Amino acid sequence: MSEAGVLSRKADFPGLLTADGRPWHYLDTAASAQKPQKVIDAMTRALGEDYATVHRGVYGRSAQMTLGYEAARRRVAEFIGAEGEDEIVFVRGATEGINLVAQSWGAANLGEGDRIVLSMLEHHSNIVPWQMIAERTGAEIDVCPLTEDGRIDLGALEAILTPRTRMVALAHVSNVLGSVLDARAAADLAHSVGAKLLLDGCQSTPRMALDMKALACDFYVFSGHKLYGPTGIGVLWGRKALLEEMPPWQGGGAMIDKVAFDGTTYAPPPQRFEAGTPMITEAIALHAAIDYVAEQGPDRLFAHEAALARTLREELRSLNSVTLFGPEESAGIVSFALQGVHPHDLGTILDEEDVAIRAGHHCAQPLMEHLGVPATARASFGLYSDESDIAALLRGIERTLKIFG
């Protein structure tokens, strides 16, 4: 094992130890990342001595918390290369962000016979919301196939697009295969027929430098908990002009201008899409998580995790009983299957060895059908991962093969 493990920051993450102090080899970062102590501390302060509601209080602590909450919005905008903070909508997670676009933009812009293009590798969160709005509006869904090595086939995408295509919604990085989309090329193709492009950035945001202008997409979503931040918060980025045209999705406090029984007017974006008391402490902690990731350097994170993925693939390829899925170069995610061993059985045995992987369909059942398997085992790396995690995984696989051999 040569080049992997150069960035590991295990000491920053208290969750990477077992209850009795042994190393816990966490290889499920694609599902949810562990939290550095800086994020835990920020969340604790926000819930404790700093806590107050935002936007409404005239007292000092409320004003300070409001400043912190909106500073988090500005930090997100800076981190992803948005033009301004008014393009950043806080949501509960990427799933809610996609549903918001589907139900707001989609309801206003889709009609009978319009087309929505998805790919074969999408997470259920980027499939089901579009199915729901298609059923409601009469739009239809087209599915873009994959290349032989598990990438979204842009040549096939170009052939699928028609003047009736209104939305193209794709994963920037596959949560199963780790394959990286050429997002700018996808944007150019979508825009060539007048369609919008939404990117699911759950797996890309924690490990890639982002620039919304360079990507040229129209909507971008990601979840805080995969970015070393807390659960319960995510981000929808949208072009300002698009957000201004979109109607509210949910009603309540905070998203209004004036309420009367004979009619209500709405606040401008992003407040228009943030009904109710917001995710105050979660936003503060997300700010801390972004600062932490930025300190490490997104480009370094990608190189670190991609190197680990290459190392693991090389090791697994030497085992005759292993089938590997996805491209040789991946964004820190490796999916595989052991001959004669269900992934759930492998996951159970690995757990006994203090190794955590994901086993199942990874909320990507159409992709599993395409791969011809009911489930895969998935090892996914984070900035805290290193070669000791790979070694522990391989020991667990060897033990599993002996048990089932």
mmCIF file of C-alpha atoms in Angstrom:
data_model
loop_
_atom_site.group_PDB
_atom_site.id
_atom_site.type_symbol
_atom_site.label_atom_id
_atom_site.label_comp_id
_atom_site.label_asym_id
_atom_site.label_seq_id
_atom_site.Cartn_x
_atom_site.Cartn_y
_atom_site.Cartn_z
ATOM 1 C CA MET A 1 0.000 0.000 0.000
ATOM 2 C CA SER A 2 1.922 2.993 -1.251
ATOM 3 C CA GLU A 3 0.316 6.388 -1.703
ATOM 4 C CA ALA A 4 -2.826 6.280 0.428
ATOM 5 C CA GLY A 5 -3.400 7.632 3.894
ATOM 6 C CA VAL A 6 -1.403 10.861 3.696
ATOM 7 C CA LEU A 7 -4.084 13.112 5.184
ATOM 8 C CA SER A 8 -5.612 11.067 7.998
ATOM 9 C CA ARG A 9 -6.865 13.197 10.917
ATOM 10 C CA LYS A 10 -8.218 10.484 13.183
ATOM 11 C CA ALA A 11 -7.354 12.308 16.395
ATOM 12 C CA ASP A 12 -9.838 15.071 15.537
ATOM 13 C CA PHE A 13 -12.772 12.626 15.522
ATOM 14 C CA PRO A 14 -13.865 11.198 18.902
ATOM 15 C CA GLY A 15 -16.282 8.825 17.192
ATOM 16 C CA LEU A 16 -13.448 6.769 15.726
ATOM 17 C CA LEU A 17 -12.888 4.813 18.939
ATOM 18 C CA THR A 18 -14.893 1.938 20.388
ATOM 19 C CA ALA A 19 -16.376 2.152 23.869
ATOM 20 C CA ASP A 20 -13.263 0.532 25.316
ATOM 21 C CA GLY A 21 -10.848 2.682 23.360
ATOM 22 C CA ARG A 22 -9.953 0.459 20.410
ATOM 23 C CA PRO A 23 -9.731 1.967 16.901
ATOM 24 C CA TRP A 24 -13.034 1.803 15.044
ATOM 25 C CA HIS A 25 -12.450 1.468 11.316
ATOM 26 C CA TYR A 26 -15.279 3.539 9.902
ATOM 27 C CA LEU A 27 -15.723 2.927 6.169
ATOM 28 C CA ASP A 28 -19.259 4.262 5.778
ATOM 29 C CA THR A 29 -18.571 7.941 5.187
ATOM 30 C CA ALA A 30 -20.669 8.001 2.015
ATOM 31 C CA ALA A 31 -23.696 7.341 4.229
ATOM 32 C CA SER A 32 -22.759 9.867 6.902
ATOM 33 C CA ALA A 33 -19.440 11.350 7.985
ATOM 34 C CA GLN A 34 -18.040 11.317 11.498
ATOM 35 C CA LYS A 35 -17.845 14.732 13.197
ATOM 36 C CA PRO A 36 -14.644 16.512 14.204
ATOM 37 C CA GLN A 37 -14.429 17.878 17.733
ATOM 38 C CA LYS A 38 -14.603 21.443 16.383
ATOM 39 C CA VAL A 39 -18.075 20.766 14.988
ATOM 40 C CA ILE A 40 -19.225 19.065 18.176
ATOM 41 C CA ASP A 41 -17.973 22.035 20.211
ATOM 42 C CA ALA A 42 -19.700 24.546 17.916
ATOM 43 C CA MET A 43 -22.982 22.650 18.194
ATOM 44 C CA THR A 44 -22.662 22.404 21.976
ATOM 45 C CA ARG A 45 -22.068 26.152 22.363
ATOM 46 C CA ALA A 46 -24.958 26.942 20.031
ATOM 47 C CA LEU A 47 -27.280 24.703 22.032
ATOM 48 C CA GLY A 48 -25.994 26.064 25.328
ATOM 49 C CA GLU A 49 -24.565 29.418 26.315
ATOM 50 C CA ASP A 50 -25.124 31.025 22.892
ATOM 51 C CA TYR A 51 -28.648 29.753 22.245
ATOM 52 C CA ALA A 52 -31.524 32.011 21.257
ATOM 53 C CA THR A 53 -33.960 32.129 18.371
ATOM 54 C CA VAL A 54 -33.153 34.167 15.288
ATOM 55 C CA HIS A 55 -34.692 36.946 13.184
ATOM 56 C CA ARG A 56 -37.385 37.870 15.703
ATOM 57 C CA GLY A 57 -35.806 38.773 19.021
ATOM 58 C CA VAL A 58 -34.840 42.357 19.847
ATOM 59 C CA TYR A 59 -32.619 41.231 22.724
ATOM 60 C CA GLY A 60 -28.878 40.953 22.367
ATOM 61 C CA ARG A 61 -28.383 37.214 22.290
ATOM 62 C CA SER A 62 -31.016 36.775 19.601
ATOM 63 C CA ALA A 63 -29.293 39.429 17.516
ATOM 64 C CA GLN A 64 -25.964 37.651 17.946
ATOM 65 C CA MET A 65 -27.435 34.280 17.003
ATOM 66 C CA THR A 66 -29.054 35.857 13.948
ATOM 67 C CA LEU A 67 -25.664 37.171 12.888
ATOM 68 C CA GLY A 68 -24.184 33.698 13.341
ATOM 69 C CA TYR A 69 -26.979 32.029 11.420
ATOM 70 C CA GLU A 70 -26.685 34.361 8.453
ATOM 71 C CA ALA A 71 -22.888 34.151 8.597
ATOM 72 C CA ALA A 72 -23.319 30.420 8.016
ATOM 73 C CA ARG A 73 -25.323 31.169 4.879
ATOM 74 C CA ARG A 74 -22.559 33.461 3.615
ATOM 75 C CA ARG A 75 -19.949 30.804 4.388
ATOM 76 C CA VAL A 76 -21.850 28.221 2.369
ATOM 77 C CA ALA A 77 -22.077 30.631 -0.557
ATOM 78 C CA GLU A 78 -18.350 31.269 -0.424
ATOM 79 C CA PHE A 79 -17.518 27.567 -0.068
ATOM 80 C CA ILE A 80 -19.421 26.487 -3.179
ATOM 81 C CA GLY A 81 -18.647 29.520 -5.313
ATOM 82 C CA ALA A 82 -22.155 30.991 -5.383
ATOM 83 C CA GLU A 83 -22.623 34.568 -6.540
ATOM 84 C CA GLY A 84 -24.373 35.569 -3.337
ATOM 85 C CA GLU A 85 -25.906 34.385 -0.098
ATOM 86 C CA ASP A 86 -29.420 34.976 -1.439
ATOM 87 C CA GLU A 87 -28.899 31.895 -3.624
ATOM 88 C CA ILE A 88 -28.491 29.653 -0.551
ATOM 89 C CA VAL A 89 -31.616 27.985 0.830
ATOM 90 C CA PHE A 90 -31.269 26.015 4.047
ATOM 91 C CA VAL A 91 -33.241 22.765 3.941
ATOM 92 C CA ARG A 92 -33.296 19.632 6.095
ATOM 93 C CA GLY A 93 -31.093 17.758 3.637
ATOM 94 C CA ALA A 94 -30.513 17.063 -0.046
ATOM 95 C CA THR A 95 -33.715 15.029 -0.173
ATOM 96 C CA GLU A 96 -35.782 18.027 0.878
ATOM 97 C CA GLY A 97 -33.865 20.234 -1.543
ATOM 98 C CA ILE A 98 -34.728 18.000 -4.487
ATOM 99 C CA ASN A 99 -38.353 17.757 -3.376
ATOM 100 C CA LEU A 100 -38.493 21.550 -3.103
ATOM 101 C CA VAL A 101 -37.272 21.999 -6.681
ATOM 102 C CA ALA A 102 -39.560 19.269 -7.993
ATOM 103 C CA GLN A 103 -42.666 20.583 -6.253
ATOM 104 C CA SER A 104 -42.001 24.305 -6.745
ATOM 105 C CA TRP A 105 -40.082 24.682 -10.006
ATOM 106 C CA GLY A 106 -41.524 21.465 -11.399
ATOM 107 C CA ALA A 107 -45.157 22.307 -10.665
ATOM 108 C CA ALA A 108 -44.732 25.682 -12.339
ATOM 109 C CA ASN A 109 -42.766 24.527 -15.387
ATOM 110 C CA LEU A 110 -43.699 20.933 -16.220
ATOM 111 C CA GLY A 111 -46.699 19.853 -18.238
ATOM 112 C CA GLU A 112 -48.175 17.009 -20.214
ATOM 113 C CA GLY A 113 -45.549 15.350 -22.393
ATOM 114 C CA ASP A 114 -42.559 17.226 -20.983
ATOM 115 C CA ARG A 115 -39.493 15.125 -20.242
ATOM 116 C CA ILE A 116 -37.356 14.705 -17.121
ATOM 117 C CA VAL A 117 -34.017 12.941 -17.590
ATOM 118 C CA LEU A 118 -32.407 10.930 -14.786
ATOM 119 C CA SER A 119 -29.581 8.406 -14.898
ATOM 120 C CA MET A 120 -29.408 4.724 -14.036
ATOM 121 C CA LEU A 121 -27.171 5.374 -11.017
ATOM 122 C CA GLU A 122 -29.318 7.894 -9.141
ATOM 123 C CA HIS A 123 -30.078 7.684 -5.432
ATOM 124 C CA HIS A 124 -33.771 7.161 -4.683
ATOM 125 C CA SER A 125 -33.877 10.769 -3.463
ATOM 126 C CA ASN A 126 -33.189 11.876 -7.025
ATOM 127 C CA ILE A 127 -35.749 9.509 -8.520
ATOM 128 C CA VAL A 128 -38.876 9.425 -6.375
ATOM 129 C CA PRO A 129 -39.498 13.220 -6.163
ATOM 130 C CA TRP A 130 -39.397 13.402 -9.966
ATOM 131 C CA GLN A 131 -41.756 10.445 -10.268
ATOM 132 C CA MET A 132 -44.186 12.212 -7.942
ATOM 133 C CA ILE A 133 -44.155 15.484 -9.878
ATOM 134 C CA ALA A 134 -44.317 13.633 -13.207
ATOM 135 C CA GLU A 135 -47.473 11.860 -12.072
ATOM 136 C CA ARG A 136 -48.932 15.172 -10.966
ATOM 137 C CA THR A 137 -48.090 17.123 -14.118
ATOM 138 C CA GLY A 138 -48.185 14.523 -16.864
ATOM 139 C CA ALA A 139 -44.459 14.781 -17.541
ATOM 140 C CA GLU A 140 -42.494 11.645 -18.404
ATOM 141 C CA ILE A 141 -39.126 10.331 -17.232
ATOM 142 C CA ASP A 142 -36.263 9.219 -19.464
ATOM 143 C CA VAL A 143 -33.354 7.208 -18.044
ATOM 144 C CA CYS A 144 -29.808 7.784 -19.239
ATOM 145 C CA PRO A 145 -27.717 4.586 -19.361
ATOM 146 C CA LEU A 146 -24.176 4.143 -18.061
ATOM 147 C CA THR A 147 -20.882 3.442 -19.730
ATOM 148 C CA GLU A 148 -19.394 -0.004 -19.275
ATOM 149 C CA ASP A 149 -17.311 1.171 -16.314
ATOM 150 C CA GLY A 150 -20.243 2.797 -14.505
ATOM 151 C CA ARG A 151 -20.211 6.439 -15.538
ATOM 152 C CA ILE A 152 -23.175 8.435 -16.791
ATOM 153 C CA ASP A 153 -23.005 8.100 -20.573
ATOM 154 C CA LEU A 154 -22.982 11.661 -21.894
ATOM 155 C CA GLY A 155 -23.189 10.459 -25.485
ATOM 156 C CA ALA A 156 -26.392 8.650 -24.642
ATOM 157 C CA LEU A 157 -27.604 11.712 -22.745
ATOM 158 C CA GLU A 158 -27.183 13.863 -25.816
ATOM 159 C CA ALA A 159 -29.242 11.374 -27.848
ATOM 160 C CA ILE A 160 -32.017 11.302 -25.229
ATOM 161 C CA LEU A 161 -32.462 15.065 -24.969
ATOM 162 C CA THR A 162 -35.263 16.673 -26.967
ATOM 163 C CA PRO A 163 -36.859 20.132 -27.073
ATOM 164 C CA ARG A 164 -39.452 18.717 -24.658
ATOM 165 C CA THR A 165 -36.785 17.997 -22.028
ATOM 166 C CA ARG A 166 -37.299 20.440 -19.176
ATOM 167 C CA MET A 167 -35.133 19.025 -16.378
ATOM 168 C CA VAL A 168 -31.996 16.888 -16.199
ATOM 169 C CA ALA A 169 -31.218 15.683 -12.654
ATOM 170 C CA LEU A 170 -27.963 13.800 -12.102
ATOM 171 C CA ALA A 171 -25.579 12.769 -9.342
ATOM 172 C CA HIS A 172 -22.313 14.691 -9.425
ATOM 173 C CA VAL A 173 -20.672 11.638 -7.816
ATOM 174 C CA SER A 174 -22.338 8.227 -7.556
ATOM 175 C CA ASN A 175 -22.944 7.110 -3.979
ATOM 176 C CA VAL A 176 -22.450 3.479 -5.034
ATOM 177 C CA LEU A 177 -19.723 3.535 -7.684
ATOM 178 C CA GLY A 178 -17.850 6.739 -6.870
ATOM 179 C CA SER A 179 -17.918 7.694 -10.553
ATOM 180 C CA VAL A 180 -17.581 11.412 -11.209
ATOM 181 C CA LEU A 181 -19.820 13.205 -13.705
ATOM 182 C CA ASP A 182 -18.386 15.716 -16.155
ATOM 183 C CA ALA A 183 -20.846 18.251 -14.789
ATOM 184 C CA ARG A 184 -19.979 21.097 -17.139
ATOM 185 C CA ALA A 185 -20.470 18.877 -20.184
ATOM 186 C CA ALA A 186 -23.828 17.723 -18.786
ATOM 187 C CA ALA A 187 -24.845 21.345 -18.206
ATOM 188 C CA ASP A 188 -23.933 22.313 -21.752
ATOM 189 C CA LEU A 189 -25.963 19.411 -23.137
ATOM 190 C CA ALA A 190 -29.000 20.235 -20.988
ATOM 191 C CA HIS A 191 -28.878 23.908 -21.871
ATOM 192 C CA SER A 192 -28.545 23.125 -25.590
ATOM 193 C CA VAL A 193 -32.209 22.045 -25.558
ATOM 194 C CA GLY A 194 -33.359 24.653 -23.042
ATOM 195 C CA ALA A 195 -33.469 22.256 -20.074
ATOM 196 C CA LYS A 196 -32.309 22.931 -16.515
ATOM 197 C CA LEU A 197 -29.684 20.836 -14.740
ATOM 198 C CA LEU A 198 -29.939 19.827 -11.085
ATOM 199 C CA LEU A 199 -26.899 18.161 -9.529
ATOM 200 C CA ASP A 200 -27.024 15.934 -6.454
ATOM 201 C CA GLY A 201 -23.833 16.993 -4.697
ATOM 202 C CA CYS A 202 -24.061 14.817 -1.570
ATOM 203 C CA GLN A 203 -20.899 12.858 -2.412
ATOM 204 C CA SER A 204 -19.032 15.621 -4.248
ATOM 205 C CA THR A 205 -19.338 18.494 -1.754
ATOM 206 C CA PRO A 206 -17.321 16.756 1.024
ATOM 207 C CA ARG A 207 -14.425 15.894 -1.288
ATOM 208 C CA MET A 208 -14.256 18.289 -4.246
ATOM 209 C CA ALA A 209 -13.661 21.994 -4.743
ATOM 210 C CA LEU A 210 -16.886 23.515 -6.087
ATOM 211 C CA ASP A 211 -17.622 26.562 -8.211
ATOM 212 C CA MET A 212 -21.233 27.019 -9.254
ATOM 213 C CA LYS A 213 -20.285 29.352 -12.096
ATOM 214 C CA ALA A 214 -17.800 26.856 -13.527
ATOM 215 C CA LEU A 215 -20.209 23.930 -13.157
ATOM 216 C CA ALA A 216 -22.901 25.968 -14.952
ATOM 217 C CA CYS A 217 -25.733 23.969 -13.397
ATOM 218 C CA ASP A 218 -29.039 25.524 -12.340
ATOM 219 C CA PHE A 219 -29.624 23.819 -8.993
ATOM 220 C CA TYR A 220 -27.214 22.074 -6.610
ATOM 221 C CA VAL A 221 -28.093 20.190 -3.422
ATOM 222 C CA PHE A 222 -26.111 18.613 -0.608
ATOM 223 C CA SER A 223 -26.530 17.399 2.981
ATOM 224 C CA GLY A 224 -24.621 18.733 5.977
ATOM 225 C CA HIS A 225 -24.120 15.368 7.690
ATOM 226 C CA LYS A 226 -22.036 14.025 4.805
ATOM 227 C CA LEU A 227 -19.884 17.178 4.996
ATOM 228 C CA TYR A 228 -18.725 16.390 8.563
ATOM 229 C CA GLY A 229 -21.566 18.532 9.909
ATOM 230 C CA PRO A 230 -24.798 17.714 11.749
ATOM 231 C CA THR A 231 -27.885 15.938 10.533
ATOM 232 C CA GLY A 232 -31.048 17.916 9.921
ATOM 233 C CA ILE A 233 -29.580 20.553 7.622
ATOM 234 C CA GLY A 234 -28.723 20.716 3.957
ATOM 235 C CA VAL A 235 -28.388 23.255 1.206
ATOM 236 C CA LEU A 236 -30.217 24.008 -1.997
ATOM 237 C CA TRP A 237 -28.332 26.377 -4.259
ATOM 238 C CA GLY A 238 -30.293 27.832 -7.132
ATOM 239 C CA ARG A 239 -29.693 30.550 -9.661
ATOM 240 C CA LYS A 240 -31.127 33.750 -8.255
ATOM 241 C CA ALA A 241 -33.392 34.371 -11.247
ATOM 242 C CA LEU A 242 -34.846 30.871 -10.976
ATOM 243 C CA LEU A 243 -35.465 31.112 -7.238
ATOM 244 C CA GLU A 244 -37.208 34.460 -7.693
ATOM 245 C CA GLU A 245 -39.613 32.884 -10.194
ATOM 246 C CA MET A 246 -40.428 29.857 -8.032
ATOM 247 C CA PRO A 247 -43.527 29.835 -5.796
ATOM 248 C CA PRO A 248 -43.261 28.860 -2.115
ATOM 249 C CA TRP A 249 -43.346 25.172 -1.373
ATOM 250 C CA GLN A 250 -44.359 25.309 2.292
ATOM 251 C CA GLY A 251 -46.253 27.996 4.182
ATOM 252 C CA GLY A 252 -45.801 29.375 7.677
ATOM 253 C CA GLY A 253 -43.777 31.861 9.616
ATOM 254 C CA ALA A 254 -40.580 33.462 8.303
ATOM 255 C CA MET A 255 -41.404 32.970 4.607
ATOM 256 C CA ILE A 256 -43.950 35.791 4.427
ATOM 257 C CA ASP A 257 -43.974 39.485 3.688
ATOM 258 C CA LYS A 258 -47.477 40.297 4.929
ATOM 259 C CA VAL A 259 -50.280 37.991 6.029
ATOM 260 C CA ALA A 260 -53.977 38.872 5.906
ATOM 261 C CA PHE A 261 -57.062 36.717 5.569
ATOM 262 C CA ASP A 262 -57.791 38.257 2.204
ATOM 263 C CA GLY A 263 -54.314 37.421 0.874
ATOM 264 C CA THR A 264 -50.658 36.881 1.746
ATOM 265 C CA THR A 265 -47.495 38.120 0.096
ATOM 266 C CA TYR A 266 -44.211 36.258 0.349
ATOM 267 C CA ALA A 267 -40.648 37.126 1.249
ATOM 268 C CA PRO A 268 -37.985 37.060 -1.456
ATOM 269 C CA PRO A 269 -35.639 34.075 -1.725
ATOM 270 C CA PRO A 270 -34.144 32.431 0.193
ATOM 271 C CA GLN A 271 -36.545 33.206 3.062
ATOM 272 C CA ARG A 272 -39.489 32.336 0.806
ATOM 273 C CA PHE A 273 -38.427 28.698 1.010
ATOM 274 C CA GLU A 274 -37.595 28.566 4.730
ATOM 275 C CA ALA A 275 -40.940 28.294 6.492
ATOM 276 C CA GLY A 276 -40.901 28.025 10.274
ATOM 277 C CA THR A 277 -38.162 28.298 12.854
ATOM 278 C CA PRO A 278 -34.950 27.456 10.991
ATOM 279 C CA MET A 279 -32.187 24.976 11.763
ATOM 280 C CA ILE A 280 -30.315 27.454 13.937
ATOM 281 C CA THR A 281 -27.796 25.334 15.776
ATOM 282 C CA GLU A 282 -27.348 23.051 12.779
ATOM 283 C CA ALA A 283 -26.379 26.012 10.587
ATOM 284 C CA ILE A 284 -23.821 27.160 13.152
ATOM 285 C CA ALA A 285 -22.308 23.667 13.241
ATOM 286 C CA LEU A 286 -22.363 23.425 9.444
ATOM 287 C CA HIS A 287 -20.334 26.626 9.326
ATOM 288 C CA ALA A 288 -17.746 24.976 11.590
ATOM 289 C CA ALA A 289 -17.705 21.863 9.420
ATOM 290 C CA ILE A 290 -17.101 23.892 6.267
ATOM 291 C CA ASP A 291 -14.270 25.766 7.958
ATOM 292 C CA TYR A 292 -12.731 22.433 8.972
ATOM 293 C CA VAL A 293 -12.969 20.956 5.466
ATOM 294 C CA ALA A 294 -11.631 24.148 3.916
ATOM 295 C CA GLU A 295 -8.610 23.993 6.224
ATOM 296 C CA GLN A 296 -7.757 20.539 4.873
ATOM 297 C CA GLY A 297 -8.255 21.618 1.249
ATOM 298 C CA PRO A 298 -10.955 20.005 -0.929
ATOM 299 C CA ASP A 299 -8.471 19.111 -3.682
ATOM 300 C CA ARG A 300 -6.283 17.332 -1.126
ATOM 301 C CA LEU A 301 -9.334 15.484 0.186
ATOM 302 C CA PHE A 302 -10.200 14.184 -3.260
ATOM 303 C CA ALA A 303 -6.626 13.055 -3.916
ATOM 304 C CA HIS A 304 -6.401 11.396 -0.492
ATOM 305 C CA GLU A 305 -9.646 9.447 -0.786
ATOM 306 C CA ALA A 306 -9.110 8.541 -4.442
ATOM 307 C CA ALA A 307 -5.702 7.113 -3.521
ATOM 308 C CA LEU A 308 -7.258 5.000 -0.793
ATOM 309 C CA ALA A 309 -9.873 3.743 -3.245
ATOM 310 C CA ARG A 310 -7.161 2.780 -5.743
ATOM 311 C CA THR A 311 -5.244 0.935 -3.054
ATOM 312 C CA LEU A 312 -8.312 -0.981 -1.916
ATOM 313 C CA ARG A 313 -9.270 -1.913 -5.476
ATOM 314 C CA GLU A 314 -5.754 -3.241 -6.083
ATOM 315 C CA GLU A 315 -5.924 -5.358 -2.942
ATOM 316 C CA LEU A 316 -9.417 -6.690 -3.693
ATOM 317 C CA ARG A 317 -8.528 -7.472 -7.297
ATOM 318 C CA SER A 318 -5.967 -9.988 -6.050
ATOM 319 C CA LEU A 319 -8.791 -12.047 -4.504
ATOM 320 C CA ASN A 320 -10.444 -14.383 -7.024
ATOM 321 C CA SER A 321 -13.702 -14.381 -5.079
ATOM 322 C CA VAL A 322 -14.240 -10.604 -5.353
ATOM 323 C CA THR A 323 -16.215 -8.748 -8.015
ATOM 324 C CA LEU A 324 -15.530 -5.021 -8.249
ATOM 325 C CA PHE A 325 -18.032 -2.489 -9.550
ATOM 326 C CA GLY A 326 -17.516 0.969 -10.985
ATOM 327 C CA PRO A 327 -14.604 2.780 -12.607
ATOM 328 C CA GLU A 328 -10.965 2.303 -11.695
ATOM 329 C CA GLU A 329 -10.747 5.952 -10.675
ATOM 330 C CA SER A 330 -13.415 6.816 -8.105
ATOM 331 C CA ALA A 331 -14.086 9.520 -5.546
ATOM 332 C CA GLY A 332 -13.258 7.477 -2.463
ATOM 333 C CA ILE A 333 -16.008 4.846 -2.838
ATOM 334 C CA VAL A 334 -15.517 1.147 -3.629
ATOM 335 C CA SER A 335 -18.421 -1.266 -4.120
ATOM 336 C CA PHE A 336 -17.762 -4.981 -4.353
ATOM 337 C CA ALA A 337 -19.240 -8.454 -3.832
ATOM 338 C CA LEU A 338 -17.761 -11.649 -2.404
ATOM 339 C CA GLN A 339 -18.711 -14.824 -4.220
ATOM 340 C CA GLY A 340 -21.081 -16.907 -2.095
ATOM 341 C CA VAL A 341 -21.306 -14.297 0.681
ATOM 342 C CA HIS A 342 -24.241 -11.937 1.058
ATOM 343 C CA PRO A 343 -23.078 -8.372 1.782
ATOM 344 C CA HIS A 344 -25.108 -8.354 5.002
ATOM 345 C CA ASP A 345 -23.189 -11.404 6.259
ATOM 346 C CA LEU A 346 -19.913 -9.729 5.393
ATOM 347 C CA GLY A 347 -21.016 -6.571 7.188
ATOM 348 C CA THR A 348 -21.907 -8.550 10.308
ATOM 349 C CA ILE A 349 -18.556 -10.320 10.465
ATOM 350 C CA LEU A 350 -16.674 -7.094 9.807
ATOM 351 C CA ASP A 351 -18.554 -5.453 12.663
ATOM 352 C CA GLU A 352 -17.089 -8.090 14.984
ATOM 353 C CA GLU A 353 -13.676 -6.894 13.758
ATOM 354 C CA ASP A 354 -14.510 -3.231 14.508
ATOM 355 C CA VAL A 355 -14.895 -2.445 10.806
ATOM 356 C CA ALA A 356 -17.985 -0.588 9.594
ATOM 357 C CA ILE A 357 -19.036 -0.815 5.943
ATOM 358 C CA ARG A 358 -22.389 -0.382 4.213
ATOM 359 C CA ALA A 359 -24.154 -3.480 2.897
ATOM 360 C CA GLY A 360 -27.322 -3.299 0.817
ATOM 361 C CA HIS A 361 -28.770 -1.529 -2.190
ATOM 362 C CA HIS A 362 -27.598 1.909 -0.979
ATOM 363 C CA CYS A 363 -30.931 3.512 -1.922
ATOM 364 C CA ALA A 364 -30.120 2.765 -5.555
ATOM 365 C CA GLN A 365 -32.254 -0.248 -6.434
ATOM 366 C CA PRO A 366 -32.402 0.471 -10.195
ATOM 367 C CA LEU A 367 -28.592 0.483 -10.246
ATOM 368 C CA MET A 368 -28.467 -2.832 -8.378
ATOM 369 C CA GLU A 369 -30.760 -4.333 -11.004
ATOM 370 C CA HIS A 370 -28.507 -2.934 -13.719
ATOM 371 C CA LEU A 371 -25.453 -4.488 -12.020
ATOM 372 C CA GLY A 372 -27.287 -7.808 -11.698
ATOM 373 C CA VAL A 373 -26.935 -8.088 -7.924
ATOM 374 C CA PRO A 374 -29.390 -7.665 -5.038
ATOM 375 C CA ALA A 375 -26.856 -5.690 -3.015
ATOM 376 C CA THR A 376 -23.181 -4.776 -2.746
ATOM 377 C CA ALA A 377 -20.694 -4.214 0.026
ATOM 378 C CA ARG A 378 -19.458 -0.612 -0.001
ATOM 379 C CA ALA A 379 -16.366 0.844 1.609
ATOM 380 C CA SER A 380 -16.266 4.632 1.538
ATOM 381 C CA PHE A 381 -13.444 6.806 2.778
ATOM 382 C CA GLY A 382 -13.256 10.145 4.542
ATOM 383 C CA LEU A 383 -10.517 12.599 5.391
ATOM 384 C CA TYR A 384 -9.855 10.566 8.569
ATOM 385 C CA SER A 385 -9.329 7.290 6.694
ATOM 386 C CA ASP A 386 -5.932 5.709 6.202
ATOM 387 C CA GLU A 387 -4.250 2.429 5.301
ATOM 388 C CA SER A 388 -4.936 0.938 8.737
ATOM 389 C CA ASP A 389 -8.636 0.937 7.816
ATOM 390 C CA ILE A 390 -7.913 -0.913 4.580
ATOM 391 C CA ALA A 391 -5.771 -3.437 6.435
ATOM 392 C CA ALA A 392 -8.542 -4.073 8.978
ATOM 393 C CA LEU A 393 -11.078 -4.499 6.179
ATOM 394 C CA LEU A 394 -8.870 -7.004 4.368
ATOM 395 C CA ARG A 395 -8.360 -9.014 7.570
ATOM 396 C CA GLY A 396 -12.105 -9.143 8.014
ATOM 397 C CA ILE A 397 -12.643 -10.248 4.427
ATOM 398 C CA GLU A 398 -10.047 -13.006 4.840
ATOM 399 C CA ARG A 399 -11.843 -14.231 7.958
ATOM 400 C CA THR A 400 -15.177 -14.142 6.123
ATOM 401 C CA LEU A 401 -13.814 -16.187 3.209
ATOM 402 C CA LYS A 402 -12.515 -18.821 5.631
ATOM 403 C CA ILE A 403 -15.910 -19.022 7.354
ATOM 404 C CA PHE A 404 -17.808 -19.375 4.080
ATOM 405 C CA GLY A 405 -15.121 -21.394 2.334
#
